[in-house]
Amino acid sequence: MSKPTPSSIPGRAPVLGTAPPPARPGAFSGQVAIVTGSESGIGRETARQLCQQGAAVVLNGRNPERLRQTCEAFEAAGYAVVSCLADVTDYPSCQRLVATAVQAFGRLDILVANACISQRAYFVDMQPEVFRQVLDSNVYGAVYPLMAALPQLTQARGSVTFISSISALNGMPSGSAYCAGKAALSNLAHTLRLELASTGIHLGVVHIGFTQNDPDKRVLDAGGQPVPIAYRPPRWQKSQTEVAGIILGHIRRRRQRTVISALGWLILLVHTYFPRLGDWFVRTSFRRFRHWYE
Ligand SMILES: NC(=O)c1ccc[n+]([C@@H]2O[C@H](COP(=O)([O-])OP(=O)(O)OC[C@H]3O[C@@H](n4cnc5c(N)ncnc54)[C@H](OP(=O)(O)O)[C@@H]3O)[C@@H](O)[C@H]2O)c1
């Protein structure tokens, strides 16, 4: 775990612990964030932009080497970061993740539940254990960090963002456990908004569309083996930088739901008002562009 740079933040006393976060100017100045799964991909970019806008960030992942490299690169850029190797589907590890934020920076304001594993497998072929693994990573990988962080987030009237997908707005062949897990997060956020209204905590969901991936990104096949992600037409992909910028806007405005891209809004519209047309389109595109799914 690397050391933060302590300095004082006018108007933002530490909620717990000793060291206040460093004073870097920006929209998130003085705030402390955990971004799960931030050793790579969209999570890493989100963590980078939070740092650039003044936050102190706890980086997280399961791969020690990748996490170390990301943390060192961020430290070299002068960002206030620490890292915590933790599997977010394990509750004690999530308690350790939150304790890392409090010990290093004295408070916690923002949780971005980004980590998950995806799949490239048809339901009929899937081993039950693989379905459970993908579903768990999407559901418990968001629930457990939030449960562990709730006392600190309540004290800070903080913000929680579940990173979801536009495929949670409808269905996607070859993505059963992934889509089911992402869809569950929307209902969870809604229910918790009602249940936790008096705490002032922001609870929102960001539905992300096709985004450029790290070259080494892997998803699970039907037997649980890591495989490269299916082909995506490059012109339909947003960059990780663009997507992270939108996630930060969502947190800053404390939005309930952000749907990224025109395609995302089209899917939402069609599946709300013309669900049969939406299903027809998915089935037709599935027949014509099967390689997008497999
Ligand atoms: N990229 C897209 O096109 C796209 C589209 C829609 C939604 N999204 C969503 O955006 C988020 C980020 O996706 P991404 O493309 O950046 O994926 P990614 O590159 O695979 O990043 C996810 C990170 O989370 C980590 N992780 C997975 N399970 C974990 C666990 N249990 N505990 C701790 N870390 C864990 C992964 O580490 P390991 O390598 O160890 O698994 C990886 O470092 C995900 O929620 C994804 O569903 C992405």
Tab-separated table of C-alpha atoms in Angstrom, residues 27-189:
chain	number	residue	atom	x	y	z
A	27	ALA	CA	-14.635	19.549	-8.640
A	28	PHE	CA	-13.815	16.697	-6.230
A	29	SER	CA	-11.252	18.561	-4.173
A	30	GLY	CA	-10.932	17.097	-0.688
A	31	GLN	CA	-13.134	14.099	-1.407
A	32	VAL	CA	-12.072	10.484	-1.026
A	33	ALA	CA	-13.181	7.807	-3.466
A	34	ILE	CA	-12.990	4.045	-3.822
A	35	VAL	CA	-13.185	2.794	-7.407
A	36	THR	CA	-13.441	-0.991	-7.495
A	37	GLY	CA	-11.716	-2.769	-10.374
A	38	SER	CA	-9.583	0.313	-11.054
A	39	GLU	CA	-6.343	-1.479	-11.875
A	40	SER	CA	-7.494	-1.498	-15.526
A	41	GLY	CA	-10.052	-0.331	-18.086
A	42	ILE	CA	-12.852	2.129	-17.379
A	43	GLY	CA	-12.255	1.920	-13.622
A	44	ARG	CA	-8.621	3.025	-14.025
A	45	GLU	CA	-9.668	5.950	-16.231
A	46	THR	CA	-12.405	6.961	-13.779
A	47	ALA	CA	-9.903	6.853	-10.913
A	48	ARG	CA	-7.443	8.941	-12.967
A	49	GLN	CA	-10.009	11.653	-13.686
A	50	LEU	CA	-11.185	11.723	-10.058
A	51	CYS	CA	-7.550	12.274	-9.028
A	52	GLN	CA	-7.116	14.986	-11.667
A	53	GLN	CA	-10.186	16.744	-10.267
A	54	GLY	CA	-8.910	16.771	-6.721
A	55	ALA	CA	-10.004	13.492	-5.135
A	56	ALA	CA	-7.836	11.053	-3.225
A	57	VAL	CA	-8.533	7.568	-4.568
A	58	VAL	CA	-8.232	3.992	-3.350
A	59	LEU	CA	-7.368	1.789	-6.305
A	60	ASN	CA	-8.547	-1.810	-6.254
A	61	GLY	CA	-8.218	-5.020	-8.201
A	62	ARG	CA	-7.365	-8.701	-7.903
A	63	ASN	CA	-4.156	-8.784	-9.921
A	64	PRO	CA	-1.191	-7.673	-7.751
A	65	GLU	CA	1.139	-6.839	-10.650
A	66	ARG	CA	-1.422	-4.784	-12.604
A	67	LEU	CA	-2.564	-3.008	-9.456
A	68	ARG	CA	1.044	-2.151	-8.531
A	69	GLN	CA	1.756	-0.800	-12.028
A	70	THR	CA	-1.363	1.378	-12.040
A	71	CYS	CA	-0.661	2.674	-8.540
A	72	GLU	CA	2.963	3.504	-9.395
A	73	ALA	CA	1.935	5.304	-12.592
A	74	PHE	CA	-0.611	7.376	-10.646
A	75	GLU	CA	1.895	8.213	-7.919
A	76	ALA	CA	4.400	9.258	-10.571
A	77	ALA	CA	1.750	11.628	-11.938
A	78	GLY	CA	1.457	13.176	-8.471
A	79	TYR	CA	-1.985	11.801	-7.648
A	80	ALA	CA	-3.094	10.969	-4.098
A	81	VAL	CA	-3.653	7.230	-4.287
A	82	VAL	CA	-3.329	4.072	-2.273
A	83	SER	CA	-4.095	0.589	-3.481
A	84	CYS	CA	-5.884	-2.344	-1.921
A	85	LEU	CA	-5.712	-5.816	-3.397
A	86	ALA	CA	-9.176	-7.214	-2.672
A	87	ASP	CA	-11.789	-9.455	-4.240
A	88	VAL	CA	-15.002	-7.446	-3.914
A	89	THR	CA	-17.182	-10.564	-3.864
A	90	ASP	CA	-15.676	-11.305	-0.427
A	91	TYR	CA	-17.197	-9.214	2.387
A	92	PRO	CA	-14.179	-9.184	4.766
A	93	SER	CA	-12.029	-8.014	1.838
A	94	CYS	CA	-14.489	-5.164	1.272
A	95	GLN	CA	-14.211	-4.178	4.930
A	96	ARG	CA	-10.435	-4.070	4.431
A	97	LEU	CA	-10.922	-1.937	1.299
A	98	VAL	CA	-12.962	0.628	3.217
A	99	ALA	CA	-10.524	0.530	6.158
A	100	THR	CA	-7.744	1.343	3.676
A	101	ALA	CA	-9.554	4.535	2.611
A	102	VAL	CA	-10.195	5.614	6.171
A	103	GLN	CA	-6.661	4.845	7.385
A	104	ALA	CA	-5.033	6.585	4.427
A	105	PHE	CA	-7.276	9.607	3.947
A	106	GLY	CA	-9.547	9.807	7.001
A	107	ARG	CA	-12.927	9.663	5.263
A	108	LEU	CA	-14.907	8.222	2.365
A	109	ASP	CA	-17.198	10.255	0.101
A	110	ILE	CA	-17.540	8.327	-3.153
A	111	LEU	CA	-17.928	4.651	-4.043
A	112	VAL	CA	-17.826	3.639	-7.691
A	113	ALA	CA	-18.789	-0.051	-7.916
A	114	ASN	CA	-17.170	-0.834	-11.248
A	115	ALA	CA	-15.482	-4.239	-10.868
A	116	CYS	CA	-17.112	-7.245	-12.426
A	117	ILE	CA	-16.495	-10.117	-14.762
A	118	SER	CA	-18.384	-10.517	-17.983
A	119	GLN	CA	-19.195	-13.547	-20.094
A	120	ARG	CA	-19.213	-14.800	-23.654
A	121	ALA	CA	-21.389	-17.875	-23.325
A	122	TYR	CA	-24.870	-19.088	-24.116
A	123	PHE	CA	-27.036	-20.074	-21.169
A	124	VAL	CA	-27.604	-23.576	-22.553
A	125	ASP	CA	-23.851	-24.287	-22.511
A	126	MET	CA	-22.977	-22.673	-19.187
A	127	GLN	CA	-21.712	-24.566	-16.189
A	128	PRO	CA	-23.841	-23.630	-13.157
A	129	GLU	CA	-20.726	-22.486	-11.289
A	130	VAL	CA	-19.790	-20.083	-14.110
A	131	PHE	CA	-23.269	-18.532	-14.108
A	132	ARG	CA	-22.986	-18.059	-10.339
A	133	GLN	CA	-19.498	-16.536	-10.640
A	134	VAL	CA	-20.575	-13.932	-13.217
A	135	LEU	CA	-23.792	-13.097	-11.347
A	136	ASP	CA	-21.969	-12.869	-7.998
A	137	SER	CA	-19.319	-10.553	-9.373
A	138	ASN	CA	-21.963	-8.206	-10.743
A	139	VAL	CA	-24.311	-8.293	-7.744
A	140	TYR	CA	-22.253	-9.053	-4.617
A	141	GLY	CA	-19.292	-7.221	-6.140
A	142	ALA	CA	-21.449	-4.070	-5.766
A	143	VAL	CA	-23.470	-5.015	-2.663
A	144	TYR	CA	-20.541	-5.933	-0.384
A	145	PRO	CA	-18.431	-2.793	-0.960
A	146	LEU	CA	-21.548	-0.696	-0.357
A	147	MET	CA	-22.446	-2.566	2.849
A	148	ALA	CA	-18.918	-2.120	4.149
A	149	ALA	CA	-18.811	1.574	3.166
A	150	LEU	CA	-22.268	2.598	4.364
A	151	PRO	CA	-21.271	4.038	7.792
A	152	GLN	CA	-18.610	6.311	6.223
A	153	LEU	CA	-20.830	7.280	3.285
A	154	THR	CA	-23.653	8.158	5.660
A	155	GLN	CA	-21.370	10.426	7.693
A	156	ALA	CA	-20.176	12.144	4.519
A	157	ARG	CA	-23.633	12.231	2.793
A	158	GLY	CA	-21.646	10.575	0.054
A	159	SER	CA	-22.246	9.150	-3.383
A	160	VAL	CA	-22.595	5.626	-4.735
A	161	THR	CA	-22.487	4.771	-8.420
A	162	PHE	CA	-23.156	1.311	-9.777
A	163	ILE	CA	-21.504	0.820	-13.159
A	164	SER	CA	-23.960	-1.027	-15.369
A	165	SER	CA	-24.454	-1.607	-19.059
A	166	ILE	CA	-26.972	-0.716	-21.735
A	167	SER	CA	-27.496	-4.488	-21.962
A	168	ALA	CA	-29.249	-4.228	-18.574
A	169	LEU	CA	-31.963	-2.179	-20.294
A	170	ASN	CA	-32.933	-5.076	-22.533
A	171	GLY	CA	-31.462	-8.540	-23.031
A	172	MET	CA	-28.371	-9.629	-24.900
A	173	PRO	CA	-27.901	-13.155	-26.261
A	174	SER	CA	-24.772	-14.767	-24.742
A	175	GLY	CA	-24.930	-12.439	-21.739
A	176	SER	CA	-27.556	-14.024	-19.438
A	177	ALA	CA	-25.808	-13.868	-16.045
A	178	TYR	CA	-24.107	-10.545	-16.841
A	179	CYS	CA	-27.343	-8.845	-17.974
A	180	ALA	CA	-29.306	-10.294	-15.044
A	181	GLY	CA	-26.694	-9.011	-12.583
A	182	LYS	CA	-26.551	-5.553	-14.142
A	183	ALA	CA	-30.366	-5.319	-14.224
A	184	ALA	CA	-30.474	-6.230	-10.518
A	185	LEU	CA	-28.291	-3.205	-9.743
A	186	SER	CA	-30.931	-0.797	-11.105
A	187	ASN	CA	-33.576	-2.166	-8.781
A	188	LEU	CA	-31.117	-2.236	-5.895
A	189	ALA	CA	-30.255	1.438	-6.435
